[in-house]
Tab-separated table of C-alpha atoms in Angstrom:
chain	number	residue	atom	x	y	z
A	1443	MET	CA	-78.631	-65.805	9.698
A	1444	THR	CA	-80.952	-63.931	12.008
A	1445	ASN	CA	-84.835	-63.319	12.684
A	1446	PHE	CA	-86.148	-60.928	14.605
A	1447	VAL	CA	-89.356	-58.510	15.838
A	1448	ALA	CA	-88.580	-55.268	15.865
A	1449	LYS	CA	-91.254	-51.907	16.907
A	1450	PHE	CA	-90.056	-49.084	14.729
A	1451	ALA	CA	-92.796	-46.070	15.272
A	1452	ASP	CA	-95.146	-48.473	17.128
A	1453	ILE	CA	-95.118	-50.820	13.906
A	1454	ASN	CA	-93.747	-54.052	14.332
A	1455	VAL	CA	-91.238	-55.916	12.246
A	1456	ASP	CA	-90.722	-59.458	11.086
A	1457	ILE	CA	-86.828	-59.254	10.232
A	1458	SER	CA	-84.107	-61.883	8.594
A	1459	ALA	CA	-81.228	-60.466	7.609
A	1460	PHE	CA	-77.651	-62.152	6.953
A	1461	PHE	CA	-75.619	-60.381	9.624
A	1462	GLU	CA	-75.602	-60.589	13.296
A	1463	SER	CA	-74.451	-57.706	13.377
A	1464	THR	CA	-77.730	-56.228	11.958
A	1465	ASN	CA	-79.534	-57.770	15.507
A	1466	VAL	CA	-77.052	-55.341	17.813
A	1467	PHE	CA	-77.703	-51.815	15.955
A	1468	CYS	CA	-82.150	-53.243	16.477
A	1469	ALA	CA	-81.316	-53.888	19.244
A	1470	ASP	CA	-83.098	-51.438	21.502
A	1471	TYR	CA	-86.125	-51.389	19.641
A	1472	ILE	CA	-85.938	-55.612	19.787
A	1473	VAL	CA	-89.817	-56.804	20.969
A	1474	ASP	CA	-91.338	-59.983	22.137
A	1475	GLU	CA	-94.449	-59.306	20.011
A	1476	ALA	CA	-96.305	-60.244	17.143
A	1477	PRO	CA	-95.096	-58.570	13.844
A	1478	ASP	CA	-97.750	-56.653	11.305
A	1479	PHE	CA	-95.286	-57.437	8.357
A	1480	SER	CA	-92.375	-59.094	7.414
A	1481	VAL	CA	-88.890	-58.236	5.738
A	1482	THR	CA	-85.782	-60.144	4.213
A	1483	VAL	CA	-82.897	-58.809	2.993
A	1484	SER	CA	-81.303	-60.563	-0.626
A	1485	LEU	CA	-77.743	-61.035	-1.390
A	1486	GLU	CA	-79.140	-58.970	-4.303
A	1487	ASP	CA	-80.215	-56.053	-1.950
A	1488	ILE	CA	-77.684	-56.095	-0.581
A	1489	GLU	CA	-75.510	-55.409	-4.005
A	1490	TYR	CA	-77.636	-52.721	-5.164
A	1491	GLU	CA	-77.121	-50.689	-2.411
A	1492	ARG	CA	-72.793	-51.236	-2.542
A	1493	VAL	CA	-73.797	-50.103	-6.291
A	1494	LEU	CA	-75.944	-46.973	-4.967
A	1495	SER	CA	-73.375	-46.367	-2.489
A	1496	ARG	CA	-70.993	-46.093	-5.303
A	1497	GLU	CA	-72.115	-43.815	-7.132
A	1498	THR	CA	-72.908	-41.531	-4.508
A	1499	SER	CA	-69.901	-41.099	-2.973
A	1500	MET	CA	-68.435	-40.437	-6.686
A	1501	ARG	CA	-71.572	-37.570	-7.351
A	1502	GLU	CA	-71.065	-35.680	-3.759
A	1503	LEU	CA	-67.250	-36.578	-2.792
A	1504	GLY	CA	-65.330	-37.058	-6.365
A	1505	HIS	CA	-64.447	-40.887	-5.213
A	1506	ILE	CA	-66.089	-44.508	-4.612
A	1507	VAL	CA	-66.346	-45.169	-0.771
A	1508	GLU	CA	-66.547	-49.192	-0.190
A	1509	TYR	CA	-68.680	-50.036	2.578
A	1510	SER	CA	-68.911	-53.168	4.813
A	1511	ASP	CA	-71.507	-55.632	3.513
A	1512	GLU	CA	-72.991	-55.332	7.021
A	1513	TYR	CA	-73.531	-52.207	7.384
A	1514	LEU	CA	-74.821	-52.135	3.877
A	1515	GLU	CA	-76.828	-55.258	5.305
A	1516	THR	CA	-78.573	-52.181	7.350
A	1517	LEU	CA	-79.254	-49.330	4.341
A	1518	ALA	CA	-81.026	-52.125	2.769
A	1519	LEU	CA	-83.352	-53.262	5.802
A	1520	TYR	CA	-84.615	-49.474	6.124
A	1521	ARG	CA	-85.522	-49.166	2.283
A	1522	LYS	CA	-87.872	-52.671	2.839
A	1523	ILE	CA	-89.487	-51.152	6.225
A	1524	ALA	CA	-89.453	-47.501	4.225
A	1525	ILE	CA	-91.613	-48.849	1.772
A	1526	LYS	CA	-93.588	-50.709	3.668
A	1527	MET	CA	-95.039	-48.792	6.441
A	1528	VAL	CA	-96.469	-46.372	4.133
A	1529	ASP	CA	-99.391	-48.534	4.323
A	1530	TYR	CA	-99.156	-47.956	7.950
A	1531	GLY	CA	-98.983	-43.742	7.419
A	1532	VAL	CA	-94.853	-43.971	8.665
A	1533	LEU	CA	-92.949	-41.674	6.471
A	1534	LEU	CA	-88.966	-42.480	6.434
A	1535	PHE	CA	-87.680	-38.507	6.012
A	1536	HIS	CA	-83.618	-37.594	5.557
A	1537	GLY	CA	-83.154	-35.103	8.486
A	1538	SER	CA	-81.866	-33.669	11.922
A	1539	GLY	CA	-85.115	-34.519	14.725
A	1540	ILE	CA	-84.952	-32.729	17.711
A	1541	ALA	CA	-87.752	-32.457	20.836
A	1542	MET	CA	-87.707	-29.766	23.462
A	1543	ASP	CA	-91.264	-29.382	25.863
A	1544	ASN	CA	-92.243	-32.345	24.538
A	1545	GLU	CA	-92.418	-31.572	21.136
A	1546	ALA	CA	-90.405	-32.237	18.132
A	1547	TYR	CA	-89.222	-30.013	15.533
A	1548	LEU	CA	-87.972	-31.844	12.454
A	1549	PHE	CA	-85.152	-30.064	9.917
A	1550	VAL	CA	-84.759	-30.545	6.690
A	1551	ALA	CA	-81.805	-29.562	3.906
A	1552	SER	CA	-79.781	-30.937	0.997
A	1553	SER	CA	-76.182	-32.394	2.351
A	1554	GLY	CA	-73.274	-31.114	3.797
A	1555	THR	CA	-75.907	-27.801	4.863
A	1556	GLY	CA	-75.796	-28.407	8.855
A	1557	LYS	CA	-78.758	-30.299	9.555
A	1558	SER	CA	-76.692	-32.148	12.796
A	1559	THR	CA	-74.969	-29.039	13.341
A	1560	HIS	CA	-77.142	-26.777	13.588
A	1561	THR	CA	-79.433	-28.953	16.493
A	1562	ARG	CA	-75.878	-29.536	18.006
A	1563	LEU	CA	-76.771	-25.510	18.369
A	1564	TRP	CA	-79.986	-26.562	20.180
A	1565	ARG	CA	-78.375	-28.406	22.589
A	1566	GLU	CA	-75.428	-25.869	23.601
A	1567	ALA	CA	-78.282	-22.980	23.695
A	1568	PHE	CA	-80.727	-25.203	25.806
A	1569	GLY	CA	-79.145	-28.204	27.743
A	1570	SER	CA	-80.446	-30.817	28.748
A	1571	LYS	CA	-84.040	-29.158	27.947
A	1572	VAL	CA	-83.356	-30.940	24.431
A	1573	GLN	CA	-83.864	-34.330	23.677
A	1574	VAL	CA	-82.726	-35.518	19.777
A	1575	VAL	CA	-85.028	-37.555	18.660
A	1576	ASN	CA	-82.960	-38.980	15.200
A	1577	ASP	CA	-79.697	-37.484	13.901
A	1578	ASP	CA	-80.486	-39.098	10.115
A	1579	LYS	CA	-83.373	-40.565	9.312
A	1580	PRO	CA	-86.274	-40.094	11.383
A	1581	LEU	CA	-89.839	-41.170	11.200
A	1582	VAL	CA	-93.402	-39.695	11.356
A	1583	LYS	CA	-96.121	-40.922	11.352
A	1584	VAL	CA	-99.579	-39.589	9.880
A	1585	THR	CA	-102.847	-40.861	12.656
A	1586	THR	CA	-105.597	-39.812	13.329
A	1587	GLU	CA	-104.959	-38.087	16.926
A	1588	GLY	CA	-101.746	-36.181	15.474
A	1589	ILE	CA	-98.323	-36.201	13.456
A	1590	PHE	CA	-95.985	-37.757	14.972
A	1591	MET	CA	-91.815	-38.497	15.146
A	1592	TYR	CA	-89.919	-41.109	16.029
A	1593	GLY	CA	-86.881	-42.301	16.462
A	1594	THR	CA	-84.608	-45.356	14.479
A	1595	PRO	CA	-81.896	-46.664	15.011
A	1596	TRP	CA	-80.747	-45.479	11.453
A	1597	ASP	CA	-79.190	-42.229	13.443
A	1598	GLY	CA	-76.007	-41.076	10.675
A	1599	LYS	CA	-72.488	-40.358	11.652
A	1600	HIS	CA	-73.013	-38.863	15.028
A	1601	GLN	CA	-75.230	-42.102	16.203
A	1602	LEU	CA	-77.783	-40.014	17.822
A	1603	SER	CA	-81.174	-40.717	18.372
A	1604	SER	CA	-83.235	-42.200	21.198
A	1605	ASN	CA	-86.628	-44.763	21.280
A	1606	ILE	CA	-88.816	-42.115	21.588
A	1607	LYS	CA	-92.393	-41.044	20.290
A	1608	VAL	CA	-92.639	-37.010	20.284
A	1609	PRO	CA	-95.570	-34.614	18.398
A	1610	LEU	CA	-94.215	-32.869	15.589
A	1611	LYS	CA	-94.527	-29.418	16.260
A	1612	ALA	CA	-92.839	-28.078	13.077
A	1613	VAL	CA	-90.196	-28.817	9.867
A	1614	CYS	CA	-88.227	-26.053	9.202
A	1615	SER	CA	-86.302	-26.387	6.000
A	1616	LEU	CA	-82.311	-25.118	6.006
A	1617	ALA	CA	-80.073	-22.892	4.498
A	1618	GLN	CA	-76.763	-20.721	5.150
A	1619	ASP	CA	-77.211	-17.484	5.623
A	1620	LYS	CA	-74.897	-14.367	6.486
A	1621	ASP	CA	-77.624	-13.553	9.711
A	1622	ASN	CA	-80.633	-16.117	11.144
A	1623	HIS	CA	-84.011	-15.406	10.236
A	1624	ILE	CA	-87.106	-17.510	10.334
A	1625	GLU	CA	-90.418	-17.302	8.781
A	1626	GLU	CA	-93.277	-19.760	8.147
A	1627	VAL	CA	-93.751	-20.759	4.378
A	1628	GLY	CA	-97.003	-21.953	2.223
A	1629	ARG	CA	-98.096	-24.926	0.808
A	1630	LYS	CA	-96.322	-25.105	-2.141
A	1631	GLU	CA	-93.475	-24.284	-0.437
A	1632	ALA	CA	-93.894	-27.140	2.704
A	1633	LEU	CA	-94.854	-29.904	-0.337
A	1634	SER	CA	-91.537	-28.857	-2.290
A	1635	SER	CA	-89.352	-29.175	1.165
A	1636	VAL	CA	-90.708	-32.705	2.008
A	1637	MET	CA	-90.868	-34.332	-1.272
A	1638	LYS	CA	-87.219	-33.354	-1.380
A	1639	GLN	CA	-86.271	-35.399	1.755
A	1640	ILE	CA	-88.105	-38.242	2.362
A	1641	TYR	CA	-87.739	-41.840	1.111
A	1642	MET	CA	-90.161	-42.005	-1.725
A	1643	PRO	CA	-90.312	-44.897	-5.188
A	1644	SER	CA	-90.203	-43.740	-8.576
A	1645	GLY	CA	-93.064	-46.693	-9.532
A	1646	ARG	CA	-96.533	-44.980	-9.862
A	1647	ASP	CA	-98.854	-47.588	-7.490
A	1648	GLU	CA	-96.220	-46.629	-5.129
A	1649	VAL	CA	-95.987	-42.984	-5.641
A	1650	SER	CA	-99.728	-42.973	-4.530
A	1651	LYS	CA	-99.363	-44.524	-0.878
A	1652	TRP	CA	-96.925	-41.528	-0.547
A	1653	LEU	CA	-98.913	-38.733	-2.052
A	1654	PRO	CA	-101.963	-38.791	0.439
A	1655	LEU	CA	-99.975	-38.796	3.419
A	1656	VAL	CA	-97.445	-35.829	2.162
A	1657	ASP	CA	-100.438	-33.934	1.542
A	1658	GLU	CA	-102.299	-34.576	5.526
A	1659	LEU	CA	-98.503	-33.837	6.881
A	1660	CYS	CA	-98.096	-30.763	5.246
A	1661	SER	CA	-102.283	-29.738	5.995
A	1662	LYS	CA	-101.510	-30.495	9.627
A	1663	VAL	CA	-97.792	-29.995	10.318
A	1664	LYS	CA	-96.714	-25.976	10.070
A	1665	PHE	CA	-93.454	-26.353	7.691
A	1666	TYR	CA	-90.878	-22.674	8.361
A	1667	GLN	CA	-87.471	-21.393	6.413
A	1668	LEU	CA	-85.008	-21.005	8.039
A	1669	GLY	CA	-81.281	-18.890	7.480
A	1670	CYS	CA	-79.020	-19.274	9.288
A	1671	ASN	CA	-75.226	-19.514	10.457
A	1672	MET	CA	-73.578	-21.071	12.514
A	1673	ASP	CA	-73.714	-18.767	15.522
A	1674	ILE	CA	-75.676	-19.966	19.122
A	1675	ASP	CA	-78.151	-17.431	18.407
A	1676	ALA	CA	-79.336	-19.336	15.190
A	1677	ALA	CA	-81.335	-21.404	17.315
A	1678	ARG	CA	-82.210	-19.167	19.515
A	1679	VAL	CA	-83.986	-17.333	16.897
A	1680	ALA	CA	-85.448	-21.438	15.109
A	1681	TYR	CA	-87.297	-21.852	18.119
A	1682	GLU	CA	-88.461	-18.402	19.344
A	1683	GLY	CA	-89.777	-18.229	15.187
A	1684	MET	CA	-91.704	-21.811	15.814
A	1685	LYS	CA	-92.737	-21.170	18.763
C-alpha cells in the first residue's frame, strides 16, 4: 500500500492505493499539506476498470485490450477524484488543452477525431509560445474569479502535460473537414459539447451537482466549432478565430 497527498486543481487529495507506481505517477503533484478530502482505491475499483476497459476496447477497436492492475488503479483513482472534485467546483474533461499568451484553449471531440493532432499543429505553428496543459484529461475549475484549466498526470498516450493553472479562454469542438473554418456557437450547442466531454456519473443526486457548474461554465466561456484538416493552417485559423 502507498499513501500520499497530491494537489490537483488547487485541491489537496489524500490518496491510499495499492501500488507504489501510483505514487510515482503522481510525483509532480505530491505536496506536504493537509488534505481537503481522501480517496481509497479498492480491488473492486480496479476490477470495475478492467471490465469497463474491455468493453470500451471491444466497442472501439473490435478486440479486447488488457491493461495492468497498476494502470487500472490510476484510472480508478481519477474516477474517484473526479466524483469528489465537483464539490469544489471542478469538472473533469476529455480533451486536449493548451496555453498561449497566458490563456488556455480546450479542444474536445469524439475519440479519433484528432484533438492531439490539432494541438500538435499549434506547437508547430507557434513554437515555444504554446504550452501543453494536458493532452487528454485536464481539470476545469469554476470559481468566482473566473474559469481555469489545470494540468494533471492523466495526460494520455503522448504523456504531455504541465502542472500549471491557466485562465480558460475558449472551448472548441473539432470536426474533420476539407477546409478550415471556425464559428462561435450558441448556448445550446455549447451545452451539447460539454455534456459529451465531461465525466458525469448517472445518479440523479450526482448529476444535480454537475449541472450548475456546467451552466456557469457555458455562461462565462466562449464556445466554438472548428472544421479542420491536418494542415498547419488549421491552427492559425483556430487561433485567429478565437482570439
